[in-house]
XYZ file of C-alpha atoms in Angstrom:
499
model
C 50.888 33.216 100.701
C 53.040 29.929 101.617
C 55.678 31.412 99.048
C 56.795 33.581 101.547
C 56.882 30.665 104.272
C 58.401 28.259 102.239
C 61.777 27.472 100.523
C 61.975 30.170 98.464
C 63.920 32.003 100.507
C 65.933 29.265 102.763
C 68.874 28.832 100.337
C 69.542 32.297 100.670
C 73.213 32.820 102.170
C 73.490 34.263 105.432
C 75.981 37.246 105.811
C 78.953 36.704 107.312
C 79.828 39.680 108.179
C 77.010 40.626 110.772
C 76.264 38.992 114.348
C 73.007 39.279 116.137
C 71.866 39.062 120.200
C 68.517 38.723 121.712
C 67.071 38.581 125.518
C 64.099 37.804 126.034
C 61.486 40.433 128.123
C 61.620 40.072 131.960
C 59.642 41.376 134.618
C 61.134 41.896 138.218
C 59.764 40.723 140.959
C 60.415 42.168 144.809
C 63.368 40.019 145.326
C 65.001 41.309 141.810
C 64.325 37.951 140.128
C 62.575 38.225 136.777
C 60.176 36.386 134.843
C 59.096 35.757 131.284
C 56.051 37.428 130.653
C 54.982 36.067 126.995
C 57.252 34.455 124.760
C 59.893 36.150 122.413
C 58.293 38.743 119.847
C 61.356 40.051 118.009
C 62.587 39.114 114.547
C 65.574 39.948 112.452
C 66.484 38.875 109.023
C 70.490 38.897 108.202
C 71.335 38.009 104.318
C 73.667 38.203 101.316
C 72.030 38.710 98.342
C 73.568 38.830 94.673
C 75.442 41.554 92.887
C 76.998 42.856 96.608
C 73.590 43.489 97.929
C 72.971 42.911 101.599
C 69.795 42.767 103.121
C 69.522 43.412 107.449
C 66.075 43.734 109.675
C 64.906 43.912 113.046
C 61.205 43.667 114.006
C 59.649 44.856 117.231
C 56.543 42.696 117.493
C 53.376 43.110 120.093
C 50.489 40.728 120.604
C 52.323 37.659 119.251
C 54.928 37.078 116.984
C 52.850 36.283 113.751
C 54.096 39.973 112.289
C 57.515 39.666 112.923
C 57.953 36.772 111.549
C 55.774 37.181 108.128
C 57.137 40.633 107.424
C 60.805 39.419 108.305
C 60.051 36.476 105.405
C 58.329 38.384 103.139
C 60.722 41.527 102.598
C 63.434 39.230 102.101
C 61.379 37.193 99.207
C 60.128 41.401 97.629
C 63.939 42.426 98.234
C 66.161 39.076 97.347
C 65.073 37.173 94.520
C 66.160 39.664 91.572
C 64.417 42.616 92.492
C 67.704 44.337 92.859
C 70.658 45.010 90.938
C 73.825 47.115 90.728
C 71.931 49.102 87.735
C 69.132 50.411 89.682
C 69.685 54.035 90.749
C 68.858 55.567 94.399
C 65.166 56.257 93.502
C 64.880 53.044 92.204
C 65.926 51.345 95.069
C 63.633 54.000 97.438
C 60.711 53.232 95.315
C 61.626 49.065 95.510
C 61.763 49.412 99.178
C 58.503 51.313 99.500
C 56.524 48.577 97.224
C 58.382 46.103 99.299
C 56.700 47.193 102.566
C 53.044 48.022 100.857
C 53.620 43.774 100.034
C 54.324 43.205 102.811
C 51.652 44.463 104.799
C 48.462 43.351 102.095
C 49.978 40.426 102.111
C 50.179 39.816 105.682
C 46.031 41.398 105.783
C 45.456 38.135 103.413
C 46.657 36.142 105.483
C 44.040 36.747 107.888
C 41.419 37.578 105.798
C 39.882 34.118 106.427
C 39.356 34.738 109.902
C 38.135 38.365 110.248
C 35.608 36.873 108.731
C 34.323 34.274 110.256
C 34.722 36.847 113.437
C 32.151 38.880 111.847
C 30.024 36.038 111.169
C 30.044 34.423 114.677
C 29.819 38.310 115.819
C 26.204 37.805 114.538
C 25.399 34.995 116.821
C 25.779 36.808 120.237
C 22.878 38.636 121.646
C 23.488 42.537 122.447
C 25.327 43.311 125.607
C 26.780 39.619 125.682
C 29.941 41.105 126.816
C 28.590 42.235 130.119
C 27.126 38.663 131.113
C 29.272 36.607 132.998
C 30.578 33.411 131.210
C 28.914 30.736 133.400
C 25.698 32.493 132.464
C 25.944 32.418 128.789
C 24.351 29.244 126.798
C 26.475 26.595 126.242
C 26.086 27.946 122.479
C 27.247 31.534 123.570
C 30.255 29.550 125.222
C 31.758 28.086 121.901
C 31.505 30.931 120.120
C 33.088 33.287 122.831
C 35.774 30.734 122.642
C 36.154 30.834 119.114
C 36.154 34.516 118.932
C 38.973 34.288 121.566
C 41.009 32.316 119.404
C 40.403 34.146 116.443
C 40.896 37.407 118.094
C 44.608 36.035 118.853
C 44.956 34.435 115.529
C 44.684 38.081 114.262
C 45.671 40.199 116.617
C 49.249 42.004 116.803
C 51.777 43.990 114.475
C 55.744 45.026 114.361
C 57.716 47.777 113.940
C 60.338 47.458 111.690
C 64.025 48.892 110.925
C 65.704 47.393 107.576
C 69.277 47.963 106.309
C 70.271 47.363 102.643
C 73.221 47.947 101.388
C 73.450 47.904 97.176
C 76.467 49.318 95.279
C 78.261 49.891 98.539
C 75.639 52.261 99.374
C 73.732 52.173 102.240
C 70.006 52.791 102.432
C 67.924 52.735 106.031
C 63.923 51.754 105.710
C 62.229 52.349 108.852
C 58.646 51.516 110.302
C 57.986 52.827 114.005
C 59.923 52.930 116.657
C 63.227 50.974 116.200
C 66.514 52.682 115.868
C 69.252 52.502 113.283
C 73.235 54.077 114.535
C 75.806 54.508 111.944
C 79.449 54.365 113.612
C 82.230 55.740 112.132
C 86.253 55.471 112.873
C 88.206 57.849 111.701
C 92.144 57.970 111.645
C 92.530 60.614 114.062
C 90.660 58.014 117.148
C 87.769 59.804 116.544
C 83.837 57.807 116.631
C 81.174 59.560 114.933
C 77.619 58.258 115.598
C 75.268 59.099 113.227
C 71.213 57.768 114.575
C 69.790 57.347 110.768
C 66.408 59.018 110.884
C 63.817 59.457 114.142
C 61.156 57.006 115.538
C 57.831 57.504 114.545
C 56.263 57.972 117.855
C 53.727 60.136 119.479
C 56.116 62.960 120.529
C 57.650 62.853 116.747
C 56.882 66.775 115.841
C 56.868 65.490 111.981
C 54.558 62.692 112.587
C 52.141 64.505 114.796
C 51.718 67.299 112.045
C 50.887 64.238 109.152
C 47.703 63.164 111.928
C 46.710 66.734 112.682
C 46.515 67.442 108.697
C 44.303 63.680 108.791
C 41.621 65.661 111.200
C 43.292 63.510 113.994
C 43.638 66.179 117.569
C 47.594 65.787 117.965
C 47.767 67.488 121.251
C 45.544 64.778 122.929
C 48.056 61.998 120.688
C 50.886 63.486 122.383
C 49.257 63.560 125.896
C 48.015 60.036 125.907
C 51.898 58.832 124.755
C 50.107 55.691 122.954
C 47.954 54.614 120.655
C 46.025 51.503 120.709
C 48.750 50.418 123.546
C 51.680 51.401 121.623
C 53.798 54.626 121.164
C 54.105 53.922 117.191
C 52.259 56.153 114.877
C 53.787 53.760 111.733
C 53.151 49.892 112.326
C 52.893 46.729 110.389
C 49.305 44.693 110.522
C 47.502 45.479 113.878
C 44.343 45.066 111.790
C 41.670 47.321 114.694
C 44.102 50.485 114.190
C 43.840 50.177 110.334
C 40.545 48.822 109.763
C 38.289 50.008 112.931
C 40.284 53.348 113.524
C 37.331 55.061 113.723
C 36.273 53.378 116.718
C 39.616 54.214 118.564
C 38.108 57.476 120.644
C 41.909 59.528 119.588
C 41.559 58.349 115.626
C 37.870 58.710 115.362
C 38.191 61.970 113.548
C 40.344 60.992 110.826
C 39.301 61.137 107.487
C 41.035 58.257 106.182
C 43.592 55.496 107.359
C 46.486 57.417 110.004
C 48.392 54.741 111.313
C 50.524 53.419 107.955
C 53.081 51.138 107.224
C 55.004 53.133 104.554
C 58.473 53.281 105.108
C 60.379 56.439 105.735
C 63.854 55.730 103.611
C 67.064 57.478 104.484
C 70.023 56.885 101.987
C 72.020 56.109 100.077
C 74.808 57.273 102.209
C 78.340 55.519 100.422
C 80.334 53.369 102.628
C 83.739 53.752 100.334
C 86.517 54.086 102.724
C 84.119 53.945 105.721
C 85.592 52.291 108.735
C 82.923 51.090 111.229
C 79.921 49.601 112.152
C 75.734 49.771 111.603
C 73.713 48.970 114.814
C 69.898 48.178 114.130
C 68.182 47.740 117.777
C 64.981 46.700 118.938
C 63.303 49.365 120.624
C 63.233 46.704 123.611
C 66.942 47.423 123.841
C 66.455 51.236 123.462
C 63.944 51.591 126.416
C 65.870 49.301 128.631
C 68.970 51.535 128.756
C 67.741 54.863 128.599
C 64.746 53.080 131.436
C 68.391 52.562 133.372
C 70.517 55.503 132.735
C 68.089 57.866 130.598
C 68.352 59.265 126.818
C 70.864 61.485 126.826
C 73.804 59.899 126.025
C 72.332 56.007 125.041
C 73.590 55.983 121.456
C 77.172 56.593 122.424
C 76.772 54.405 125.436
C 75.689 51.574 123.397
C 78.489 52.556 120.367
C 81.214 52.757 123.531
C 79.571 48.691 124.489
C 80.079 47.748 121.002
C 83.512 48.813 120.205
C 84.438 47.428 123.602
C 83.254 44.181 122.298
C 85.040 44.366 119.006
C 88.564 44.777 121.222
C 87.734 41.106 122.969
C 85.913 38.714 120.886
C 86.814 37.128 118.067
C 83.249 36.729 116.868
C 80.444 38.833 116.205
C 77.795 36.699 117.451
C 79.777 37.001 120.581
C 79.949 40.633 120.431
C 76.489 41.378 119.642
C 74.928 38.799 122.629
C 77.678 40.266 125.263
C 76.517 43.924 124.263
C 72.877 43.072 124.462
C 73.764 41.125 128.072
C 75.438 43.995 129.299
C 72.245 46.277 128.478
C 70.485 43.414 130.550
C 72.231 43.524 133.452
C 72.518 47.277 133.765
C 68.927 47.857 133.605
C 68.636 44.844 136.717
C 71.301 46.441 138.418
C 69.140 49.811 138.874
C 66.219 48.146 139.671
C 67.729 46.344 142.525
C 69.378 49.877 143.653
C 66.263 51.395 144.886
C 68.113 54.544 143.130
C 65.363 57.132 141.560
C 65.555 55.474 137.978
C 64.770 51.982 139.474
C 60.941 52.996 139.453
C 61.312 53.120 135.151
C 63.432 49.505 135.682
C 60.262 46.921 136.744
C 60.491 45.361 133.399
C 62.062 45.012 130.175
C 60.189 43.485 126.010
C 62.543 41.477 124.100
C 66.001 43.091 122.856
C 67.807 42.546 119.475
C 70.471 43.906 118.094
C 72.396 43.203 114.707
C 75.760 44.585 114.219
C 77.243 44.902 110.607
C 80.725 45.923 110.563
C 82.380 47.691 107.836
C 85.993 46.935 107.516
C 86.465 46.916 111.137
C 88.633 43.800 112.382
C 87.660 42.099 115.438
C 90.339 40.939 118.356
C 93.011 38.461 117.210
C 91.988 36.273 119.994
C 95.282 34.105 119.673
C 98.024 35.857 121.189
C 97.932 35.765 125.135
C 99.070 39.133 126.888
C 102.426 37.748 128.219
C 102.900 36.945 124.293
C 102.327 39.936 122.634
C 98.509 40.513 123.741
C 96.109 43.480 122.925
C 94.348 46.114 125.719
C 91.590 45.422 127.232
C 88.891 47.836 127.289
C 86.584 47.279 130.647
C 83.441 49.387 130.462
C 82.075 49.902 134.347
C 78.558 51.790 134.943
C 78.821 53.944 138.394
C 76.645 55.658 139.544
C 77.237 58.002 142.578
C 74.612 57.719 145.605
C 74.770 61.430 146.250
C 73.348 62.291 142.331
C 70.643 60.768 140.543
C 72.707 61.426 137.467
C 74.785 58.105 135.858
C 78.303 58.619 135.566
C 80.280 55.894 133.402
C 83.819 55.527 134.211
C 85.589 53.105 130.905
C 89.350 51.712 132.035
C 91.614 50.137 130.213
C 93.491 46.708 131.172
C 96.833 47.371 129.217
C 98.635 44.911 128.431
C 101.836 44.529 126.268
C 100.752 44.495 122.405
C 103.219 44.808 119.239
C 100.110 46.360 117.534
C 98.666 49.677 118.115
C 94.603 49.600 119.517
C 92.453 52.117 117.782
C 88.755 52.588 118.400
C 88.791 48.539 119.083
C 91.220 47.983 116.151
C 94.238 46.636 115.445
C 96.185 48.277 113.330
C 99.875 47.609 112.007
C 102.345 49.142 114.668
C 105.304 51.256 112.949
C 107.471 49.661 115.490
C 109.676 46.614 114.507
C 108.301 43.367 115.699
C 109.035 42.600 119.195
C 108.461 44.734 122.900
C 106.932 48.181 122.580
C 108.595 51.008 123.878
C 108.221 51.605 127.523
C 105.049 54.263 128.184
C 103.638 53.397 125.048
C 99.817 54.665 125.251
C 96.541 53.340 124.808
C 95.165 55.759 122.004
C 92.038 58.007 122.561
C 89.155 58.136 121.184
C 85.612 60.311 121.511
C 82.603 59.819 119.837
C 80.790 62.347 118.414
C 76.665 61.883 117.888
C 74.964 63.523 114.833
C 71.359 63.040 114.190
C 69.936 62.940 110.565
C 66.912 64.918 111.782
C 69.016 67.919 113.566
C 72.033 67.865 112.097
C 73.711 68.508 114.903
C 77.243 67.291 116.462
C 78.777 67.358 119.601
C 81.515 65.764 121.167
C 80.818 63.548 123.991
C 82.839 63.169 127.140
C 82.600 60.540 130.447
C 80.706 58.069 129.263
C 81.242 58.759 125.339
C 84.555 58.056 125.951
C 85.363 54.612 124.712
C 88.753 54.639 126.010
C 91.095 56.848 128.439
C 94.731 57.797 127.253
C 96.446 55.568 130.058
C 100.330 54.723 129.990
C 101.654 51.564 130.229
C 105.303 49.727 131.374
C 106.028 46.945 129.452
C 106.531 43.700 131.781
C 108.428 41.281 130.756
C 107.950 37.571 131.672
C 110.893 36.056 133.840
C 112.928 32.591 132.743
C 109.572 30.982 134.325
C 107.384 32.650 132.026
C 105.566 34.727 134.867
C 105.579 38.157 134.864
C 106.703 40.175 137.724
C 104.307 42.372 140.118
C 103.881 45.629 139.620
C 101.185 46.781 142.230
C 102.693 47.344 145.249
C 100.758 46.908 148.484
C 103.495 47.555 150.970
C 101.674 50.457 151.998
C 98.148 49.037 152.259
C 99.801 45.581 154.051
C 101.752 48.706 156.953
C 98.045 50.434 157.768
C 96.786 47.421 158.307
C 99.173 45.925 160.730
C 98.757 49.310 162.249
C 94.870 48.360 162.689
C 94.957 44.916 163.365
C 98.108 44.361 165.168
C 96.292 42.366 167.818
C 94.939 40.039 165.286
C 98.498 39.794 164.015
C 99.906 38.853 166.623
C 97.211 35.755 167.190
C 97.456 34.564 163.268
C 100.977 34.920 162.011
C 100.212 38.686 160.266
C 98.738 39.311 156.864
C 101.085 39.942 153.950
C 103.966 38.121 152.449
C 106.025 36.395 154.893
């Protein structure tokens, strides 16, 4: 299988047009500082194929990295290298993507083929009830081939989850595996943000999922109590060879009559991106948990769409804006640890966090104009949460500063206005997102923290013969109580204020 770890695939462009960020898992310790606990199990694939195809992943792995990394490889070699073409029609490209993942995972099952076996083989060499005897007691013959097993049971050991994004005929199509998470964000002309999650994870409280392992002989109620299975919360992985091969020794899968953890793909799409104005979010569930861990579920796919377009309205690149959304995330879910508040129990640690934005004809911030020259406003997301409620408010303000372009849903858009200062009291626009789910169909209209940015006027300052701009926050008042207070204090240090 070195085709797939080889060079095939390295002179493959990468797109352009996507950025990703990662953060690597953390666990806090009593002073709030946090620690790696195993090294970086998230992958992500991010390429431009030919005939306008683009290819997007990102992989959840557990136990090691050895899944993530195979299956981000070989999807892009079954996907990539002429499989595709602008002739193939939408069950064409569902039935490519489905053969795509079945490759994937025999493929990766070869790779390890080798060693399950010689674990079976050395499995012959230990004496019944070895496991129970202390090391130091064993032979020095038992010893190596603990070891070994050791080894090999690493070597072997682990999966991914897995959330892939092609896009083929300016059509978009969403292949998911587990529990990753795939947003569709869309600006329309009117400020409005429509977030669209693309399909449901396939976890143990999935009603659709849990009704495929009850039909399997598999007791769902008990799946759905325990919340995992085999340590995870997927009920759709990649490799993890003991819930695929030994299911039946797994006490909750014992009764199934054949194989009910699966890698096949469930596919959304195509959905057409003509005229779409945007962006696609595909997120780790690492990311997922750690802000709905810090401010729950309800409202964490327009929080994260609100972080995003926030983003677009400040840097001028989108490897920028995906690591400062993904940092932000981070620092939230520290913050509420360190609060003591209720949700700080659910805050102890974080996995690894990815996230790959693709935008779709969505400019990012001009970056070169400073504010005194014409600059842009500044959209400054801040988290509160009030002591009294164990409920998360978000409160998003807007830094305004003169522009000659209007700002809408992070975009900058050709003004009406002639070149040159903008009309006194011009106005930040206003926009609300709106989440749909693919599953429910259902829409609502989100307020508070949906809100990416408040409708906010704005007096255009002018910069004096210096170039400064004058003040326009006056603290006359706040300079007079204090004197009041502190009078005796004045007195002794020349007064506070200008003088």
């Amino acid at each position: 299988m070195e085709r797939y770890l080889g060079s095939w695939t390295d002179d493959l462009p990468l797109c352009q047009m996507c950025g990703v960020g990662t953060a690597t898992n953390c666990v806090y310790g009593p002073d709030g500082k946090g620690t790696l606990s195993h090294p970086n199990e998230d992958g992500h694939l991010r390429f431009r194929g030919e005939d306008g195809c683009f290819l997007y992943g990102v992989f959840n792995g557990y136990d090691g990295s050895r899944v993530a990394s195979f299956a981000s490889q070989c999807l892009t070699a079954e996907l990539l290298l002429g499989q595709l073409n602008s002739s193939h029609t939408d069950n064409d490209v569902r039935r490519i993507l489905t053969q795509a993942f079945d490759v994937v995972e025999k493929s990766y099952f070869e790779t390890i083929d080798d060693a399950l076996a010689e674990k079976a083989h050395l499995s012959n060499y230990l004496p019944p009830h070895n496991e129970n005897v202390p090391f130091h007691q064993l032979s020095p013959q038992s010893q190596k081939v603990q070891e070994r097993l050791k080894e090999l049971e690493r070597e072997v050991s682990g999966g991914a989850t897995a959330v892939v994004a092609l896009i083929l005929n300016s059509k978009l199509y969403i292949a998911n595996v587990g529990t990753n998470r795939a947003l569709l964000c869309k600006s329309s002309s009117d400020g409005q943000n429509q977030v669209q999650q693309i399909g449901r994870p396939h976890s143990t409280d999935n009603e659709d999922e849990l009704q495929r392992l009850a039909a399997l002989g598999v007791d769902s109620a008990r799946v759905r109590q325990a919340g995992q299975i085999a340590g995870q919360s997927s009920t759709r992985r990649l490799g993890d060879y003991r819930v695929k091969f030994n299911y039946n020794e797994i006490d909750l899968l014992s009764a199934a009559k054949t194989r009910p953890i699966i890698a096949e793909p469930e596919i959304h799409g195509s959905q057409s991106l003509d005229s779409v104005t945007g962006f696609l979010l595909l997120m780790s569930e690492g990311l997922i948990n750690a802000l709905e861990s810090a401010h729950g579920p309800e409202q964490a796919n327009q929080e994260i769409v609100a972080m995003v377009a926030a983003e677009l309205a400040l840097q001028t690149s989108l490897e920028t804006v995906s690591q400062s959304v993904v940092e932000r995330v981070k620092r939230l879910h520290h913050d509420v640890y360190v609060s003591g508040r209720q949700r700080a129990t659910y805050c102890s640690r974080h996995e690894d966090m990815t996230l790959l934005i693709r935008t779709l004809n969505y400019p990012l911030a001009d970056g070169v104009l400073t504010p005194t020259q014409g600059g842009r406003i500044y959209p400054v997301s801040v988290p509160y949460s009030n002591s009294q409620s164990t409920s998360k408010t978000s409160v998003t303000l807007s830094l305004v500063m003169p522009s000659q372009n209007t700002l809408t849903n992070g975009t900058n858009t050709a003004s009406t206005l002639e070149e040159g200062t903008p009309t006194p009291g011009s106005q930040s626009p206003t926009a609300t997102l709106q989440s749909t789910n693919t599953q429910t169909q259902s829409s609502s209209s989100s307020s508070g923290d949906g809100s990416l940015f408040r409708q906010r006027g704005s007096q255009a300052a002018q910069p004096d013969e210096t170039g400064r701009v004058p003040p326009y926050v006056d603290f006359s008042q706040f300079y007079h109580l204090w004197g009041s207070d502190h009078s005796d204090s004045q007195s002794t240090q020349g007064g506070l204020g200008p003088q």
